[in-house]
Structures are given as C-alpha cells and as structure tokens.
XYZ file of C-alpha atoms in Angstrom:
624
model
C -40.492 -57.798 -121.148
C -38.258 -60.865 -121.069
C -37.248 -60.224 -117.422
C -40.867 -59.847 -116.406
C -41.692 -63.127 -118.083
C -38.753 -64.861 -116.356
C -39.794 -63.573 -112.915
C -43.333 -64.782 -113.570
C -42.052 -68.209 -114.561
C -39.900 -68.388 -111.402
C -42.833 -67.375 -109.202
C -45.002 -69.941 -110.946
C -42.315 -72.588 -110.421
C -42.090 -71.729 -106.703
C -45.880 -72.002 -106.316
C -45.863 -75.385 -108.069
C -43.124 -76.634 -105.742
C -45.017 -75.345 -102.694
C -48.155 -77.097 -103.886
C -46.147 -80.307 -104.340
C -44.805 -80.034 -100.777
C -41.187 -79.370 -101.764
C -38.685 -78.740 -98.998
C -36.981 -75.435 -98.324
C -33.795 -76.693 -100.021
C -35.683 -77.374 -103.225
C -37.202 -73.889 -103.110
C -33.772 -72.348 -102.590
C -32.505 -73.855 -105.896
C -35.197 -72.136 -108.009
C -33.745 -69.067 -109.856
C -35.829 -66.157 -108.641
C -35.317 -62.826 -107.012
C -34.508 -63.007 -103.309
C -37.777 -61.427 -102.207
C -39.906 -63.970 -104.059
C -37.738 -66.856 -102.919
C -37.842 -65.681 -99.285
C -41.602 -65.342 -99.461
C -41.890 -68.905 -100.781
C -39.630 -70.211 -98.035
C -41.678 -68.331 -95.367
C -44.810 -69.906 -96.769
C -43.038 -73.314 -96.610
C -42.155 -72.783 -92.933
C -45.698 -71.680 -92.141
C -47.114 -74.727 -93.866
C -44.604 -76.965 -91.994
C -45.583 -75.362 -88.690
C -49.269 -75.908 -89.414
C -48.596 -79.492 -90.415
C -46.555 -80.074 -87.300
C -49.225 -78.443 -85.164
C -51.882 -80.520 -86.877
C -49.873 -83.682 -86.203
C -49.399 -82.692 -82.578
C -53.087 -81.956 -82.154
C -53.943 -85.234 -83.833
C -51.596 -87.050 -81.470
C -53.008 -85.069 -78.551
C -56.614 -85.941 -79.332
C -55.702 -89.567 -80.023
C -53.940 -89.667 -76.668
C -56.898 -88.044 -74.926
C -59.192 -90.576 -76.583
C -56.990 -93.422 -75.377
C -56.953 -92.026 -71.842
C -60.737 -91.744 -71.838
C -61.016 -95.469 -72.445
C -58.796 -96.388 -69.466
C -60.420 -97.105 -66.106
C -57.561 -98.200 -63.865
C -55.790 -95.229 -62.235
C -52.329 -96.775 -62.434
C -52.842 -97.580 -66.093
C -53.977 -93.977 -66.740
C -50.904 -92.535 -65.018
C -48.512 -94.814 -66.886
C -50.161 -93.936 -70.205
C -49.928 -90.190 -69.453
C -46.191 -90.158 -68.824
C -45.494 -92.462 -71.777
C -47.541 -90.289 -74.194
C -45.997 -87.090 -72.823
C -42.536 -88.466 -73.550
C -43.617 -89.390 -77.074
C -45.325 -86.038 -77.774
C -42.264 -84.021 -76.894
C -39.636 -86.585 -77.884
C -38.092 -86.254 -74.427
C -35.585 -88.511 -72.678
C -37.597 -88.780 -69.479
C -41.144 -87.961 -68.494
C -42.661 -88.208 -65.063
C -45.637 -87.188 -62.992
C -46.024 -86.063 -59.379
C -49.243 -85.926 -57.390
C -50.129 -83.666 -54.494
C -50.032 -85.251 -51.044
C -53.482 -85.544 -49.436
C -52.020 -84.423 -46.099
C -52.610 -80.796 -47.120
C -49.026 -79.590 -46.535
C -48.614 -78.617 -50.218
C -45.982 -81.261 -50.961
C -45.929 -83.499 -54.007
C -44.444 -86.939 -54.488
C -43.177 -88.874 -57.481
C -45.926 -91.177 -58.697
C -44.950 -92.523 -62.140
C -41.859 -92.199 -64.391
C -41.015 -93.234 -67.941
C -37.408 -93.477 -69.128
C -36.023 -93.008 -65.602
C -33.114 -95.118 -64.353
C -32.490 -93.617 -60.891
C -34.171 -95.191 -57.854
C -33.358 -92.027 -55.879
C -35.159 -89.909 -58.460
C -38.163 -92.269 -58.562
C -38.677 -91.838 -54.799
C -38.366 -88.032 -54.807
C -40.681 -85.845 -52.719
C -40.941 -82.068 -53.190
C -42.092 -79.639 -50.535
C -44.332 -76.673 -51.354
C -42.434 -74.305 -53.664
C -39.314 -76.459 -53.782
C -37.579 -77.009 -57.131
C -39.272 -76.513 -60.473
C -42.059 -79.006 -59.737
C -42.840 -77.522 -56.326
C -43.124 -74.060 -57.905
C -45.460 -75.354 -60.635
C -47.668 -77.058 -58.010
C -47.703 -73.910 -55.883
C -48.391 -71.364 -58.634
C -50.435 -73.558 -61.031
C -48.285 -72.190 -63.915
C -45.951 -74.030 -66.311
C -42.201 -73.549 -65.965
C -39.384 -74.574 -68.294
C -35.604 -74.416 -67.971
C -32.822 -75.130 -70.430
C -30.323 -75.854 -67.635
C -31.983 -76.694 -64.318
C -28.828 -77.298 -62.226
C -27.699 -73.723 -62.900
C -31.092 -71.996 -63.008
C -31.361 -69.669 -60.005
C -35.090 -69.072 -60.456
C -35.863 -72.226 -58.495
C -35.487 -73.152 -54.832
C -32.755 -75.771 -54.977
C -32.678 -78.292 -52.118
C -30.169 -81.037 -51.397
C -32.546 -83.994 -51.906
C -33.946 -82.563 -55.170
C -30.549 -81.673 -56.639
C -29.101 -85.066 -55.702
C -32.020 -86.875 -57.331
C -31.903 -84.730 -60.503
C -28.125 -85.163 -60.733
C -28.450 -88.929 -60.180
C -30.876 -89.091 -63.111
C -28.611 -86.788 -65.192
C -31.388 -84.325 -66.134
C -30.546 -80.877 -67.548
C -33.588 -79.396 -69.327
C -36.953 -79.689 -67.602
C -40.484 -78.627 -68.544
C -43.234 -78.899 -65.917
C -46.933 -78.103 -66.414
C -49.730 -78.279 -63.818
C -52.370 -80.987 -63.746
C -55.383 -78.847 -62.897
C -59.033 -79.430 -62.230
C -60.560 -76.001 -62.309
C -58.673 -73.975 -59.721
C -57.273 -77.017 -57.974
C -53.851 -78.420 -58.858
C -53.663 -82.202 -58.344
C -50.106 -82.707 -59.607
C -47.416 -81.808 -62.165
C -46.520 -83.408 -65.503
C -42.866 -83.194 -66.667
C -40.811 -83.712 -69.809
C -37.026 -83.548 -69.441
C -33.764 -84.023 -71.319
C -30.309 -85.145 -70.297
C -28.832 -82.292 -72.415
C -29.633 -78.614 -72.683
C -32.862 -77.959 -74.599
C -35.013 -74.926 -75.007
C -38.688 -75.851 -74.922
C -40.655 -73.734 -77.375
C -43.924 -72.017 -76.472
C -45.687 -74.468 -78.784
C -44.202 -77.409 -76.831
C -45.215 -75.806 -73.550
C -48.728 -75.264 -74.912
C -48.850 -78.808 -76.251
C -47.814 -80.387 -72.937
C -50.189 -78.057 -71.056
C -53.089 -79.085 -73.281
C -52.187 -82.721 -72.765
C -51.953 -82.124 -68.995
C -55.487 -80.696 -69.003
C -56.800 -83.846 -70.653
C -54.641 -85.971 -68.366
C -56.013 -84.259 -65.234
C -59.545 -85.049 -66.330
C -58.566 -88.658 -67.074
C -56.925 -88.950 -63.637
C -59.987 -87.509 -61.944
C -62.275 -89.837 -63.891
C -60.108 -92.829 -63.024
C -60.145 -91.797 -59.370
C -63.899 -91.402 -59.447
C -64.260 -94.778 -61.112
C -61.950 -96.363 -58.527
C -63.842 -94.694 -55.694
C -67.147 -95.762 -57.211
C -65.818 -99.291 -57.696
C -64.540 -99.332 -54.115
C -67.851 -97.932 -52.882
C -69.739 -100.552 -54.860
C -67.442 -103.244 -53.491
C -67.979 -101.959 -49.963
C -71.703 -101.819 -50.595
C -71.657 -105.342 -51.978
C -69.629 -106.497 -48.980
C -72.033 -104.694 -46.664
C -74.944 -106.381 -48.437
C -73.211 -109.735 -48.024
C -72.630 -108.993 -44.354
C -76.241 -107.931 -43.863
C -77.445 -110.987 -45.748
C -75.174 -113.259 -43.719
C -76.353 -111.556 -40.543
C -79.997 -112.024 -41.489
C -79.315 -115.626 -42.430
C -77.510 -116.234 -39.142
C -80.376 -114.611 -37.234
C -82.898 -116.728 -39.094
C -80.766 -119.833 -38.527
C -80.354 -118.995 -34.860
C -84.068 -118.329 -34.464
C -84.936 -121.554 -36.259
C -82.491 -123.496 -34.086
C -83.787 -121.809 -30.930
C -87.396 -122.603 -31.860
C -86.453 -126.182 -32.687
C -84.592 -126.680 -29.403
C -87.321 -124.995 -27.371
C -89.943 -127.173 -29.040
C -87.893 -130.249 -28.155
C -87.617 -129.138 -24.517
C -91.299 -128.348 -24.173
C -92.120 -131.592 -25.955
C -90.403 -133.580 -23.209
C -87.077 -134.323 -24.925
C -84.251 -135.506 -22.697
C -80.692 -134.186 -22.547
C -79.198 -136.604 -25.148
C -81.858 -135.513 -27.675
C -81.032 -131.846 -27.089
C -77.312 -132.621 -27.382
C -77.945 -134.404 -30.702
C -79.967 -131.455 -32.026
C -77.289 -128.910 -31.059
C -74.560 -131.117 -32.550
C -76.530 -131.333 -35.801
C -76.925 -127.546 -36.006
C -73.298 -126.699 -35.188
C -71.629 -129.654 -36.867
C -69.568 -130.756 -33.871
C -69.662 -132.981 -30.797
C -71.752 -131.893 -27.805
C -71.401 -132.971 -24.174
C -73.786 -131.698 -21.468
C -72.750 -131.960 -17.815
C -74.464 -130.997 -14.572
C -73.075 -128.572 -12.011
C -71.002 -131.351 -10.428
C -69.416 -132.305 -13.761
C -71.427 -135.521 -14.175
C -72.280 -136.217 -17.810
C -75.987 -135.844 -18.606
C -75.948 -136.355 -22.358
C -73.604 -136.599 -25.314
C -73.707 -136.569 -29.097
C -70.333 -137.395 -30.582
C -67.388 -135.481 -29.201
C -65.403 -136.438 -26.142
C -65.647 -135.813 -22.425
C -63.482 -132.765 -21.586
C -60.791 -133.135 -18.892
C -62.173 -132.235 -15.459
C -59.603 -129.554 -14.692
C -59.880 -127.888 -18.105
C -63.686 -128.009 -17.903
C -63.741 -126.421 -14.430
C -61.389 -123.661 -15.592
C -63.451 -122.963 -18.715
C -66.757 -122.937 -16.802
C -65.360 -120.385 -14.333
C -64.153 -118.199 -17.224
C -67.506 -118.512 -19.005
C -69.412 -117.534 -15.858
C -67.187 -114.488 -15.370
C -67.413 -113.375 -19.021
C -71.088 -114.225 -19.485
C -70.391 -115.912 -22.834
C -68.920 -119.043 -24.409
C -65.172 -119.490 -23.913
C -62.609 -121.290 -26.080
C -60.521 -123.785 -24.113
C -57.908 -125.381 -26.327
C -59.735 -126.927 -29.279
C -63.134 -126.931 -27.558
C -65.779 -124.351 -26.643
C -67.461 -124.306 -23.244
C -70.565 -122.389 -22.176
C -71.697 -122.276 -18.558
C -75.397 -123.136 -18.260
C -76.836 -120.578 -15.876
C -80.172 -119.730 -14.255
C -79.485 -116.216 -13.029
C -76.419 -116.468 -10.790
C -76.902 -120.208 -10.244
C -74.765 -122.685 -12.151
C -76.857 -125.545 -13.543
C -74.187 -127.237 -15.599
C -72.185 -126.794 -18.794
C -72.360 -127.514 -22.505
C -69.167 -128.328 -24.418
C -68.614 -128.196 -28.188
C -65.737 -130.154 -29.752
C -64.616 -130.552 -33.340
C -65.070 -126.830 -34.091
C -61.895 -125.052 -32.887
C -62.916 -121.927 -34.835
C -66.407 -120.455 -34.463
C -67.862 -117.492 -36.322
C -69.677 -114.890 -34.255
C -72.997 -116.227 -35.518
C -72.180 -119.816 -34.544
C -70.830 -118.692 -31.179
C -74.082 -116.869 -30.449
C -75.986 -119.956 -31.608
C -73.929 -122.081 -29.219
C -74.725 -119.638 -26.411
C -78.423 -119.878 -27.306
C -78.113 -123.622 -26.995
C -76.782 -122.985 -23.484
C -79.919 -120.969 -22.657
C -82.173 -123.743 -23.970
C -80.150 -126.298 -22.021
C -80.692 -124.184 -18.899
C -84.441 -124.325 -19.536
C -84.277 -128.100 -19.909
C -82.212 -128.542 -16.730
C -84.584 -126.282 -14.803
C -87.542 -128.346 -15.966
C -85.677 -131.536 -15.092
C -84.745 -130.119 -11.717
C -88.337 -129.099 -10.993
C -89.597 -132.527 -12.021
C -86.846 -134.263 -10.052
C -87.504 -132.139 -6.988
C -91.208 -132.935 -7.181
C -90.497 -136.648 -7.563
C -87.828 -136.545 -4.855
C -90.320 -134.844 -2.575
C -92.904 -137.575 -3.198
C -90.288 -140.289 -2.726
C -88.900 -138.546 0.330
C -92.375 -138.411 1.856
C -92.763 -142.142 1.253
C -89.392 -142.805 2.941
C -90.431 -140.696 5.921
C -93.826 -142.409 6.262
C -92.257 -145.830 5.770
C -89.782 -145.335 8.604
C -92.075 -143.366 10.933
C -94.950 -145.818 11.300
C -94.420 -148.948 9.182
C -97.133 -150.919 11.017
C -99.872 -148.282 10.710
C -100.984 -149.041 7.141
C -98.488 -151.257 5.363
C -100.801 -151.938 2.430
C -101.010 -148.237 1.614
C -97.248 -147.901 1.860
C -96.776 -150.812 -0.535
C -99.281 -149.284 -2.961
C -97.535 -145.902 -2.892
C -94.276 -147.652 -3.610
C -95.741 -149.461 -6.605
C -97.009 -146.165 -8.043
C -93.421 -144.904 -7.853
C -92.077 -148.052 -9.481
C -90.663 -149.527 -6.233
C -91.618 -152.985 -4.956
C -91.220 -152.685 -1.181
C -91.879 -156.401 -0.780
C -88.617 -157.159 -2.602
C -85.344 -157.195 -0.628
C -83.664 -153.802 -0.322
C -80.581 -152.630 1.538
C -81.076 -149.532 3.683
C -78.249 -146.968 3.721
C -77.906 -143.993 6.056
C -75.605 -141.182 4.904
C -73.710 -138.631 6.951
C -71.659 -135.679 5.600
C -70.394 -132.483 7.191
C -70.569 -129.212 5.253
C -73.126 -130.441 2.716
C -76.811 -129.615 2.868
C -79.099 -132.598 3.361
C -81.140 -131.467 0.349
C -78.112 -131.616 -1.941
C -76.930 -134.905 -0.456
C -80.413 -136.376 -0.914
C -80.550 -135.099 -4.505
C -77.244 -136.793 -5.370
C -78.198 -139.962 -3.483
C -81.543 -140.182 -5.313
C -79.729 -140.936 -8.584
C -78.348 -144.131 -7.035
C -81.402 -145.390 -5.159
C -84.837 -146.829 -5.670
C -85.998 -144.461 -2.934
C -84.155 -141.656 -1.161
C -85.190 -138.983 1.272
C -84.461 -137.199 4.523
C -85.653 -138.820 7.732
C -84.765 -137.748 11.274
C -82.271 -135.219 9.869
C -80.441 -137.956 7.973
C -80.376 -138.973 4.314
C -81.700 -142.502 3.759
C -81.407 -144.665 0.619
C -83.204 -147.879 -0.330
C -81.326 -149.911 -2.944
C -82.147 -153.331 -4.348
C -79.021 -155.384 -3.525
C -78.032 -158.391 -1.447
C -74.577 -156.929 -0.655
C -75.172 -153.910 1.569
C -71.587 -153.701 2.796
C -70.110 -153.583 -0.693
C -72.733 -151.025 -1.754
C -71.997 -148.867 1.301
C -68.275 -148.795 0.526
C -68.838 -147.939 -3.147
C -71.431 -145.255 -2.329
C -69.160 -143.607 0.248
C -66.254 -143.554 -2.198
C -68.261 -142.179 -5.137
C -70.099 -139.494 -3.170
C -66.939 -138.383 -1.397
C -65.212 -137.940 -4.751
C -68.248 -136.258 -6.341
C -69.057 -133.819 -3.525
C -65.533 -133.125 -2.363
C -66.464 -133.884 1.251
C -66.258 -137.112 3.287
C -69.548 -139.001 3.069
C -69.922 -141.797 5.650
C -72.398 -144.574 4.841
C -73.863 -147.187 7.172
C -75.810 -150.046 5.585
C -78.046 -152.870 6.746
C -80.267 -155.512 5.201
C -81.369 -156.680 2.815
C -84.879 -156.409 4.200
C -88.355 -156.649 2.683
C -91.616 -155.084 3.795
C -92.221 -151.890 5.769
C -91.487 -153.346 9.227
C -88.245 -155.055 8.256
C -87.092 -152.023 6.302
C -87.669 -149.802 9.337
C -85.678 -152.236 11.482
C -82.843 -152.289 8.916
C -82.848 -148.510 8.936
C -82.302 -148.414 12.700
C -79.416 -150.836 12.293
C -77.863 -148.709 9.497
C -78.089 -145.661 11.771
C -76.177 -147.504 14.503
C -73.646 -148.607 11.906
C -72.948 -145.077 10.627
C -72.637 -143.849 14.214
C -70.105 -146.604 14.893
C -68.089 -145.598 11.835
C -68.005 -142.001 13.021
C -67.068 -143.057 16.557
C -64.230 -145.175 15.166
C -62.956 -142.166 13.182
C -63.705 -143.798 9.828
C -65.155 -140.691 8.170
C -65.743 -141.092 4.447
C -66.025 -144.899 4.712
C -68.941 -147.253 4.238
C -69.772 -150.515 5.958
C -72.491 -152.898 7.061
C -72.514 -154.398 10.605
C -70.816 -157.570 9.432
C -67.913 -155.446 8.155
C -67.313 -154.068 11.662
C -66.419 -157.345 13.310
C -67.488 -157.689 16.975
C -68.640 -154.039 16.931
C -71.134 -154.932 14.245
C -72.142 -158.004 16.228
C -72.908 -155.805 19.217
C -74.770 -153.191 17.164
C -76.907 -155.554 15.146
C -80.390 -156.412 16.367
C -80.266 -159.551 14.221
C -77.154 -161.132 15.705
C -75.647 -163.796 13.437
C -73.061 -165.506 15.667
C -72.272 -168.243 13.202
C -71.432 -165.735 10.482
C -69.233 -163.742 12.865
C -67.365 -166.845 13.992
C -66.959 -168.056 10.428
C -65.690 -164.652 9.171
C -63.208 -164.420 12.077
C -61.915 -167.984 12.509
C -62.859 -169.576 9.201
C -59.313 -170.215 7.857
C -58.234 -171.902 11.112
C -61.405 -174.006 11.323
C -60.980 -175.145 7.716
C -57.315 -175.994 8.242
C -58.036 -178.121 11.308
C -60.924 -179.843 9.562
C -58.870 -180.669 6.476
C -55.691 -181.832 8.245
C -56.829 -182.943 11.710
C -54.571 -180.380 13.388
C -55.220 -178.527 16.652
C -54.576 -174.927 15.622
C -57.881 -173.745 17.170
C -57.076 -175.428 20.487
C -53.565 -173.946 20.369
C -54.969 -170.475 19.702
C -57.384 -170.827 22.637
C -54.557 -171.977 24.941
C -52.302 -169.152 23.785
C -54.873 -166.480 24.655
C -55.725 -168.257 27.926
C -52.020 -168.150 28.889
C -51.907 -164.414 28.236
C -49.581 -164.957 25.304
C -47.004 -166.865 27.360
C -45.619 -169.737 25.258
C -44.303 -171.730 28.242
C -47.667 -171.740 29.991
C -49.417 -172.492 26.724
C -47.195 -175.552 26.009
C -47.837 -176.847 29.538
C -51.577 -176.579 28.919
C -51.262 -178.353 25.601
C -48.648 -180.882 26.777
C -46.407 -180.226 23.758
C -42.932 -178.821 23.270
C -42.634 -175.033 23.171
C -41.257 -175.225 19.626
C -44.440 -176.975 18.582
C -46.497 -174.121 20.018
C -44.333 -171.589 18.165
C -44.710 -173.506 14.874
C -48.502 -173.716 15.313
C -48.726 -169.979 16.047
C -46.640 -169.277 12.950
C -49.114 -171.316 10.899
C -52.026 -169.416 12.491
C -50.371 -166.144 11.497
C -50.111 -167.281 7.892
C -53.823 -168.158 7.919
C -55.209 -165.106 9.761
C -52.739 -162.450 8.684
C -49.718 -160.870 10.295
C -51.852 -158.509 12.425
C -53.748 -161.215 14.290
C -52.003 -160.384 17.582
C -52.843 -156.655 17.396
C -55.200 -155.597 20.233
C -58.333 -154.994 18.122
C -57.852 -158.146 16.086
C -56.943 -160.222 19.130
C -60.121 -159.034 20.857
C -62.229 -160.173 17.892
C -60.480 -163.547 17.838
C -61.041 -164.115 21.554
C -64.719 -163.190 21.246
C -65.084 -165.563 18.308
C -63.362 -168.337 20.287
C -65.754 -167.827 23.183
C -68.802 -167.892 20.911
C -67.457 -170.959 19.142
C -67.037 -172.723 22.462
C -70.622 -171.824 23.402
C -71.910 -173.002 20.055
C -70.060 -176.311 20.341
C -70.918 -176.966 24.021
C -74.477 -175.666 24.315
C -76.543 -175.055 21.181
C -79.439 -173.701 23.212
C -77.317 -170.847 24.502
C -76.220 -169.955 20.985
C -79.777 -170.168 19.794
C -80.928 -167.896 22.618
C -78.305 -165.297 21.675
C -79.345 -165.382 18.045
C -82.972 -164.867 18.973
C -82.440 -161.865 21.229
C-alpha cells in the first residue's frame, strides 16, 4: 500500500512539473519508476515540439503578414531571404529566380549573409546543382554535405562559387505559383547540418507565401509601370493636342494677318512671338524682306540650308539657326530663318514649317500684286516711249495715279544682261525705280535723280552682284515730260550700246562718262562740259599762274610728240617744254599720252580753240 502511494505521489509530482513547464532535466530528478518518468519526458518533448511549431508558425504568419504589406519587388525579395535565414537560424540564405528567356536556367537574385562576389553572381542551368534540380522538379531538396553529395549535377562554376562561399549544408525549396516554378529559396550552413522534415516543411510553407508576395509585387510593379506609361501617354496625347491647337491657332492668326493685308515684317513679328526667337524672311535672291529680332544669316550658310530644306521638304538646322525654304510647288519663293532657338521640339518645328507655308501665301499674294502693278507701270513706260506727243496729258495723269510725277526730272536707264529673262530683270529693276518696264526688248528704268552716271554705275554693280550675271546700264537725263523722257531714253540706248561695243560689260555710265564717245552719241551735245571735264586742271592752272601749259600741250600734239619741233614752235628751250609736259602729266594723270586719252585731249583742244575763236560755231554745234 505504501509503494502504491509513493508511485502515485511521484506521478502527481511529474504532472505538476509538466504543468509548470519544467525541463526534461527537472523531470529526470523526480523519483519514479522508469516507465512513468519516460512517459513524462515524452510528454515534455511533445509539448516542446508543439511550442516550437507554434512559434515557427507564428513567425511564419508574421513574416507573411509583413511581406503582404511590401510593394517594392526588391524590398520583398530582401525581406524573404532575411526572414528565411532567421526562421531556420542559417548562416546564409539566398534566392534565385527563373530566367525569362525560357531556357530553364535560374540566376542569383538576392542573398543574405553571403560574402562571396562569385557566389552572388552565380547562374544555374536547368537541372544543374541542387538549385537547378529544385527548379526543374518543383520539389525541395536538402543535403548535409553538398560538396560530396553525388545526387546532384556538379558543375565547375557552381562548385567554385559554393566553395568560395564555404557552404556545406544546403536546403532548397521551390517558389511556386500553382504549377509554375518562378525560383528557389535556400537556407545553408558553413558546417554539416541535417535539415529536419519540420524545417523543410517550414521553409516550404514560407516559400509558398513568398512566391505569392513576389507575384503580387511584380503585379504591382507592372501595374505601376503600366499606369506610369498610361500617364506618360496621356501627357503625350495632351501635349500633342495642345501643340495641334497651338499650331492651328498660330496658322489661323498668320493666315488672318496675310488676308488682312499685313506685310512681311508684321508676319515675321507674329512668327517670332509664337516661337520665341528671331525671324528673318528673305526672297529667292536672298534679299531681306522682313525681320523681327534675330540676325541676318551668312549668305553661304543660308544658300546651303535652303538647298537642304528644298531637298528634304522640311525645316533644316544649320548651326544654331533653323531654315525653311518657302516654296510654291517646285518654285522657290524665298526662305524663313529662325534664330535664338537652337533646339526645337517636333511641335515647334512643325509650327515653324507652317509659318513657311503662310509666308509662301504672303509672297505669292505680294508677287501677284507686284506683277499686276509692274504690268500697269510697264504699260505706262511703253506708251510713254512709243508716242510721247500723242496725248501727253493722259500720260501725265496715268503717272500721277501711280504716284509718279512725270513733270519732275528723272534719269532714264536702259539695262542689258545676257542669260537673264527680261521679266526677271524688270522685276528686280522695279524695286529701284519710280517706273520700270520692258520696251523694244529692253528693260527701262525711270529714277528721280540728277546724277544719272553715278546711278548707272551703282545700279550695274548691285544688279550684277544680285543676279550673278553682268548687267550693263546706260543712263541719260535728267529729263522731264514725256517728250524729253523719250529723247533721254534714246540717248541711254546709244550709251548702253557704246558700253557693250567698248567691251565694258557689267558697267554703267552716262554719255558724259564716256568722254568724246559720249559727246558723239549725245543728241544734246554739251561741248563746254566736255572741254571742262577733259582740260579743266590745265585751264585752271594757266588761269591761276599765267602759264602757257595749254599752248604747250597744243604745240606738242601739233608736232606729233616731237619735243624739238614743239620747242621751235614755242620759241623756248627744249628743257622748258619737257618741264611743262611733266607739269601737265601731274595735272592730267600719268596716262594722258595713251592713245585713247590723247585722242580725247586733242578733240577737247580743237573744241576749245573753236569756242575761243568763233562762238557762233560752238553755238551751232551745241544746237545741232
């Protein structure tokens, strides 16, 4: 009876210790039969296992809850490997993901506790190593001693990486979404370790949660990327619509300006305001038509850019400027240049090109108006020169309606150019004249000036440079009234013919600029002017000093240039003649003895003699 009571007390004591959570060592010290004590210790181990399992599950669910709150994929992956290492108390944990190429390979994505760069860059082919086998079979694998485990397909790169990291025991479980494996989760030790079935189950359960978290993070990233792309697309569409609306508004504004009669500078100012840069508009010859800010582009660079723009059919960047050829079909009307905007968006470039189209419309309208006005002015020129005496009052009235007072003095210029159409030459000439037109197959200009010779020279130089061809200009006048203007025109025709005959293509002159040739050609001979222009310095010298240079010059020519005969005629020493001739050379120029110049001097001397000896003769010559 006593033994039974003692056994009961021992069993009761063991139950009390179990209820208090005593350890196995404490249970072993209780005096009881071996069967009862062993039963108590088995119960203790079972309770410890349940507690441990409960703690693991608690940690697992806490980890899964944490993963569910993460949205960034990299953050999710880092959290997975860190929690896996904590759950299993491993030295190293890591995660590989399947390659999207479809070849079955996996690559190292994230590690925790790793020190080897070689290991962190590892890639496993399908079925290679422990991880490759897990990814291929979708089953967990564990090894106590990987380097010596023959179950796995050992490769050089894998073994070198594992050895460099110093790993011995490895547990790998699949990251699965349904039937699809997306990667492998690992826990490993740098010493031999046998992973229990509970640890394998724990890591597998965690891997299932981790796979879902990875998939969710990927979906969130994809959704975020899709939303970002959609937002960017919406911004692009909005910007496109805004640019279209802006371009349409600008086009309507520019078109309204053109149709409202705006000139080129106004259009240039409007385009400059829209694009925020400087605008220069030039015609087909490169002459500036209008500008708003900016700078005139270099001629060579502009020509190169216009050619490129014509070939490409769009605006072209040339250095820090943009150039757009202004076209009407295949015909070049001019160019529009944008400065101050070295970089242009597609929308602004298209807007600039639209400005080129509007500029083309403006230039076409200007050309049509100019051609109509040129035609009216050309008809007046033709009627004025054809029959000036028929109805001079009507001619004067037509001139007044065109803003030209034909009773005021005008120089008449006749233009000649090879290889240039008369229409184009007349169009260019009209910009420089009160009236311009084609008469008797020649281009004629009327310009208000009292210096026809100077105007002829300047006009020939400018038009030659502008058109790239020699333009020869003969001038006469000034003249006033239809009859006198017609007479001046005839004289300018003779003058331009003389220039061509003398080989002076591309030059301009009035009769008085041609010396004795002009005297012969002119129907209003001005002998006194010719004599003065030819002998003036000598006449002035004699008058001021009482010398006889003029008489010496006459004697020299009369003696055929022989100094001895000249000194006999003058009754002076030959050295005196030589000194006088030297003085004459300083007054008239070193070329005074050249044939052409000598001929002019001799003619002037003869006319001077006639004027001094018989005024009636000189008067008769002037009146012829």
